[in-house]
C-alpha atoms as one frame of an Amber mdcrd trajectory, in Angstrom:
protein
 115.348  73.981 118.718 116.592  75.987 115.734 115.084  79.480 115.643 113.784
  81.208 112.524 116.817  83.501 112.162 119.175  80.522 112.220 117.060  78.773
 109.609 117.174  81.825 107.336 120.951  82.077 107.622 121.319  78.447 106.627
 120.830  79.845 103.113 123.449  82.562 103.339 122.153  85.571 101.423 121.153
  88.580 103.508 120.632  92.320 103.824 122.533  94.457 106.304 120.785  97.619
 107.508 122.736 100.388 109.231 120.265 101.962 111.661 122.788 104.588 112.772
 122.986 105.732 109.132 119.190 106.145 109.048 119.374 108.278 112.188 122.157
 110.349 110.620 120.190 110.836 107.395 117.124 111.961 109.332 119.131 114.650
 111.100 120.806 115.715 107.864 117.598 116.200 105.894 115.942 118.085 108.738
 118.893 120.455 108.976 119.051 120.878 105.195 115.331 121.668 104.913 115.156
 123.743 108.078 112.564 121.407 109.577 111.665 121.093 113.243 109.407 118.025
 112.794 109.857 114.891 110.730 107.155 112.510 109.556 109.135 109.391 108.697
 107.632 107.312 105.896 108.008 103.653 106.870 105.436 102.092 104.540 106.220
  98.881 102.653 108.216  97.608 105.647 110.255 100.841 105.660 111.053 100.456
 101.971 112.245  96.921 102.661 114.517  97.846 105.572 112.214  96.643 108.366
 109.548  99.007 109.667 109.699  98.056 113.334 113.480  98.372 113.547 113.537
 101.643 111.591 110.677 103.166 113.585 112.356 102.217 116.850 115.682 103.696
 115.752 114.081 106.971 114.681 111.985 107.166 117.834 115.200 106.998 119.827
 116.426 110.258 118.224 113.163 112.067 118.883 110.956 111.289 115.881 107.334
 110.835 116.941 105.473 110.790 113.634 105.434 107.895 111.163 103.528 107.222
 107.952 102.471 103.889 106.480 100.240 102.862 103.581  97.839 100.320 105.073
  95.894  99.665 108.230  97.742  96.360 108.681 101.081  98.186 108.564  99.820
 100.652 111.149  98.536  97.953 113.483 101.862  96.104 113.259 103.772  99.235
 114.259 101.411  99.977 117.117 101.679  96.442 118.453 105.381  95.721 117.852
 107.289  98.955 118.457 108.321  99.043 122.135 107.016 102.586 122.692 103.530
 103.994 122.795 103.697 107.788 122.461 104.024 108.161 118.712 101.659 108.981
 115.862 100.857 106.785 112.855  99.482 108.345 109.681  97.770 106.192 107.049
  98.642 107.464 103.587  96.347 106.637 100.703  92.673 105.689 100.564  91.330
 103.591 103.456  88.066 101.673 103.672  85.807 103.670 105.978  84.296 100.524
 107.520  87.542 100.069 109.484  87.202 103.344 111.360  86.735 101.433 114.658
  90.135  99.777 114.108  91.702 103.161 113.381  90.283 104.530 116.621  91.354
 101.574 118.756  94.873 101.503 117.301  95.197 105.310 117.180  95.757 105.449
 113.441  95.285 108.743 111.584  93.796 108.309 108.089  94.360 110.640 105.166
  90.924 111.720 103.937  90.100 113.223 100.578  86.294 113.466 100.425  83.436
 114.834 102.504  81.521 111.602 101.909  84.221 109.622 103.743  83.965 111.928
 106.749  80.170 111.681 106.747  80.332 107.873 106.776  83.039 107.873 109.430
  80.901 110.024 111.723  78.182 107.381 111.682  80.656 104.766 112.915  81.997
 106.848 115.800  80.526 106.941 119.288  80.352 110.123 121.348  83.430 108.973
 123.274  85.540 108.270 120.183  88.207 110.562 118.776  89.483 110.004 115.223
  92.468 112.061 114.156  92.253 113.179 110.508  94.761 114.243 107.850  93.136
 116.276 105.083  94.541 115.372 101.662  94.672 118.033  98.955  95.023 116.874
  95.342  97.003 119.643  93.675  98.122 117.541  90.742  99.071 113.990  91.717
  95.625 112.807  90.663  95.246 110.028  93.211  93.220 111.322  96.168  92.279
 114.517  97.940  90.221 117.691  97.599  90.395 118.999  94.026  89.397 122.580
  94.844  89.250 125.207  97.534  85.521 124.597  97.912  85.967 120.853  98.442
  88.683 121.460 101.019  86.482 124.010 102.804  83.689 121.457 103.099  85.992
 118.866 104.646  87.623 121.350 107.015  84.246 122.645 108.205  83.080 119.078
 108.777  86.064 118.285 110.983  85.724 121.531 112.938  82.028 120.908 113.599
  82.207 117.202 114.460  83.335 116.510 118.064  84.509 112.977 117.243  86.861
 114.211 114.476  90.068 116.063 115.195  92.408 117.681 112.677  95.962 116.337
 112.697  97.329 117.832 109.490  96.812 118.904 105.895  99.060 117.868 103.046
  99.608 117.400  99.338 101.952 115.148  97.385 104.178 116.448  94.608 104.351
 114.595  91.320 107.562 116.150  89.955 109.600 117.186  92.996 112.388 114.752
  92.105 112.665 115.511  88.402 113.115 118.541  86.161 109.465 119.523  85.543
 109.600 122.734  87.574 106.504 124.248  85.937 104.223 121.429  87.128 105.770
 121.570  90.588 105.233 125.327  90.823 101.571 124.939  89.892 101.052 122.386
  92.659 102.659 124.718  95.195 100.457 127.590  94.007  97.304 125.499  94.286
  98.103 124.276  97.786  99.091 127.655  99.171  96.033 129.363  97.671  93.458
 126.791  98.731  94.737 126.057 102.230  95.308 129.731 103.014  91.840 130.682
 101.766  90.253 127.944 103.875  92.176 129.190 106.901  94.052 126.095 108.041
  96.971 127.253 110.242 100.502 126.579 108.961 101.486 124.341 111.848  99.164
 121.712 110.326 100.849 121.837 106.896 103.271 119.243 105.554 104.164 119.515
 101.894 107.752 118.372 101.587 108.376 114.858 100.403 111.992 113.767  99.873
 112.317 115.568  96.539 110.909 118.804  97.918 113.021 118.640 101.066 116.145
 118.107  98.970 115.676 120.487  96.035 112.778 122.873  96.826 112.992 123.523
 100.562 113.367 127.270  99.980 110.093 127.446  98.010 107.645 125.893 100.451
 106.748 125.645 104.123 109.153 123.081 105.664 108.533 123.288 109.388 107.299
 119.712 109.014 108.708 117.440 106.316 107.340 114.034 105.289 110.151 111.962
 103.794 110.993 108.367 102.958 113.737 107.736 100.425 116.301 110.141 101.868
 116.098 108.340 105.217 117.367 105.225 103.464 120.337 107.052 101.971 119.643
 107.105  98.257 118.915 109.771  95.674 115.230 109.787  94.592 116.139 111.996
  91.632 118.913 109.787  90.263 120.339 110.017  87.690 118.965 113.438  86.630
 119.485 115.423  89.838 122.656 115.495  91.965 122.286 115.249  95.709 122.570
 118.612  97.492 123.322 117.016 100.864 125.590 114.136 101.896 123.751 111.057
 103.117 125.044 107.738 104.377 124.344 104.460 102.604 122.058 102.289 104.678
 121.628  98.901 102.995 123.966  96.224 101.691 123.023  92.993  99.914 125.430
  90.103 100.393 125.693  86.420  99.624 128.237  83.646 100.104 129.653  81.431
  97.404 127.879  78.092  97.554 129.829  76.229  94.883 132.820  76.842  92.601
 133.824  75.079  89.430 135.670  75.696  86.197 133.704  75.954  82.984 135.412
  74.494  79.956 135.308  76.114  76.534 131.935  75.407  74.941 130.107  74.776
  78.246 127.024  76.876  79.024 125.325  78.243  82.125 121.691  78.357  83.328
 118.336  78.176  81.541 118.368  78.751  77.831 122.145  78.252  77.644 122.452
  81.989  76.957 126.064  82.176  78.162 128.762  79.904  76.769 132.405  79.962
  77.836 134.914  80.600  75.069 137.824  79.419  77.233 138.316  77.752  80.634
 136.766  80.029  83.260 136.159  79.888  87.010 132.543  80.507  88.073 130.622
  80.446  91.349 127.022  79.750  92.268 125.314  82.040  94.811 122.127  81.126
  96.710 120.010  84.093  95.639 117.548  84.599  92.800 114.462  86.418  91.629
 112.329  84.899  94.400 114.498  86.950  96.762 114.157  90.119  94.685 117.352
  89.720  92.664 115.497  90.459  89.463 115.612  88.148  86.450 116.790  91.040
  84.273 119.983  91.466  86.344 121.980  89.086  84.157 125.241  90.872  83.316
 125.180  92.990  86.500 128.409  93.639  88.376 129.143  92.014  91.755 132.197
  92.415  93.988 134.401  89.519  95.097 137.303  90.437  97.349 137.090  93.997
  96.001 137.234  92.743  92.412 134.420  93.381  89.907 132.808  90.251  88.451
 129.632  89.664  86.429 126.408  87.691  86.721 126.332  85.313  83.763 123.470
  83.386  82.231 119.895  83.836  83.328 119.026  84.690  86.899 116.905  81.847
  88.236 114.408  81.664  91.062 116.920  80.642  93.719 120.437  80.926  92.292
 122.759  83.017  90.146 126.136  82.224  88.588 128.984  84.746  88.581 132.390
  84.905  86.957 135.567  84.600  89.047 139.135  85.689  88.311 140.425  82.603
  90.150 139.333  79.778  92.424 137.748  81.086  95.648 136.783  79.089  98.746
 133.165  78.151  99.283 131.745  80.615 101.802 133.513  83.679 100.375 131.307
  86.776 100.780 130.107  88.437  97.573 128.782  92.018  97.589 125.729  92.541
  95.392 124.934  96.014  96.762 127.409  97.779  99.013 131.094  98.519  99.432
 134.054  96.164  99.201 137.368  97.932  99.693 137.492 100.897  97.325 134.835
  99.431  95.037 131.114 100.035  95.523 127.766  99.122  93.979 125.071 101.547
  95.104 121.317 101.058  95.152 121.187 103.691  92.415 123.648 101.636  90.321
 121.531  98.544  90.800 118.308 100.356  89.895 119.810 102.023  86.844 120.965
  98.642  85.506 117.468  97.260  86.122 115.963 100.285  84.333 113.834 101.209
  87.312 114.030 103.333  90.473 115.614 102.482  93.847 112.185 102.452  95.529
 111.133  99.424  93.466 114.402  97.579  94.033 114.337  97.974  97.809 110.689
  96.993  98.213 111.191  93.898  96.041 113.707  92.209  98.346 111.732  89.384
  99.894 111.359  87.730 103.290 113.832  84.949 102.433 116.577  87.564 102.917
 117.234  88.112 106.635 117.712  91.727 107.719 120.839  92.059 109.859 120.859
  95.315 111.836 123.989  97.262 112.668
């Protein structure tokens, strides 16, 4: 019987993920920030790289703390990663009715209100233990205590409730990866003032997201850092901020030529006939499209064929794109859409800049029709 991986590769477009590069990047950012503990953000299927594989690889170099966005993501990690002694933090707002699931799966929710803790207490038995992360909203405006007084109430509640146990306290910076230093400084001031006044010991603190760990590590407490994008080897501040530490590229996007033919002068390509050849021209069809996450607006983007730069022509369709060729190439020739080919390279940052978005969106858009091949 044909297995699912073989079926996926029958349509040959795929992502390669270098797990050793992720391990290298984790060590690099910890050394750069002076951190002794890393909370690895593996939400959204590890930014499209595969959460189970990434978590396993990081566990094997000593990482024991991971952060996801949803209960379902947390349950999947708990059930599929082949280790048991690691922590899973749930970032973002969670529905309090699922506290029993959080307890049974040992998931640690981020909590931003006293009301949530009060409701959670009613759902916990005397034998239950729910680990808690206290969220402090210093300026992101999404969730968390908005004042010292609100944080004090939550902290007191956790200290005085046997079924609740403090795991950490954190904030999230809105401008750590851009040039708005004034707003960043105000967030740091708020966090330091409120958390210090409340009396939460520093070993519970984790402030540094990727931007902070890269560009502000000398301004904040970085014993524990909580990072995502840098693990995956790209610059979260691109194109405004240069990288202060060398990271390895993790992901490549590849496809194989499915068909080759020569356009004649006056012949057009794809929906809308937006591209018309002015002279005879070799072109190839690749089995990848916007249903795979190769966005419709990527028409005109560069691809690499045998180390040579070519272009996507016509409109990107749901399942296929057409590219230019400098000559006739055999069917099955590998085309690099993101990655390196000889001395030429297309980075995730290049791809995102062409799409007028950020690398985070690009990586989390690549769909399940693209197999992840791990190296």
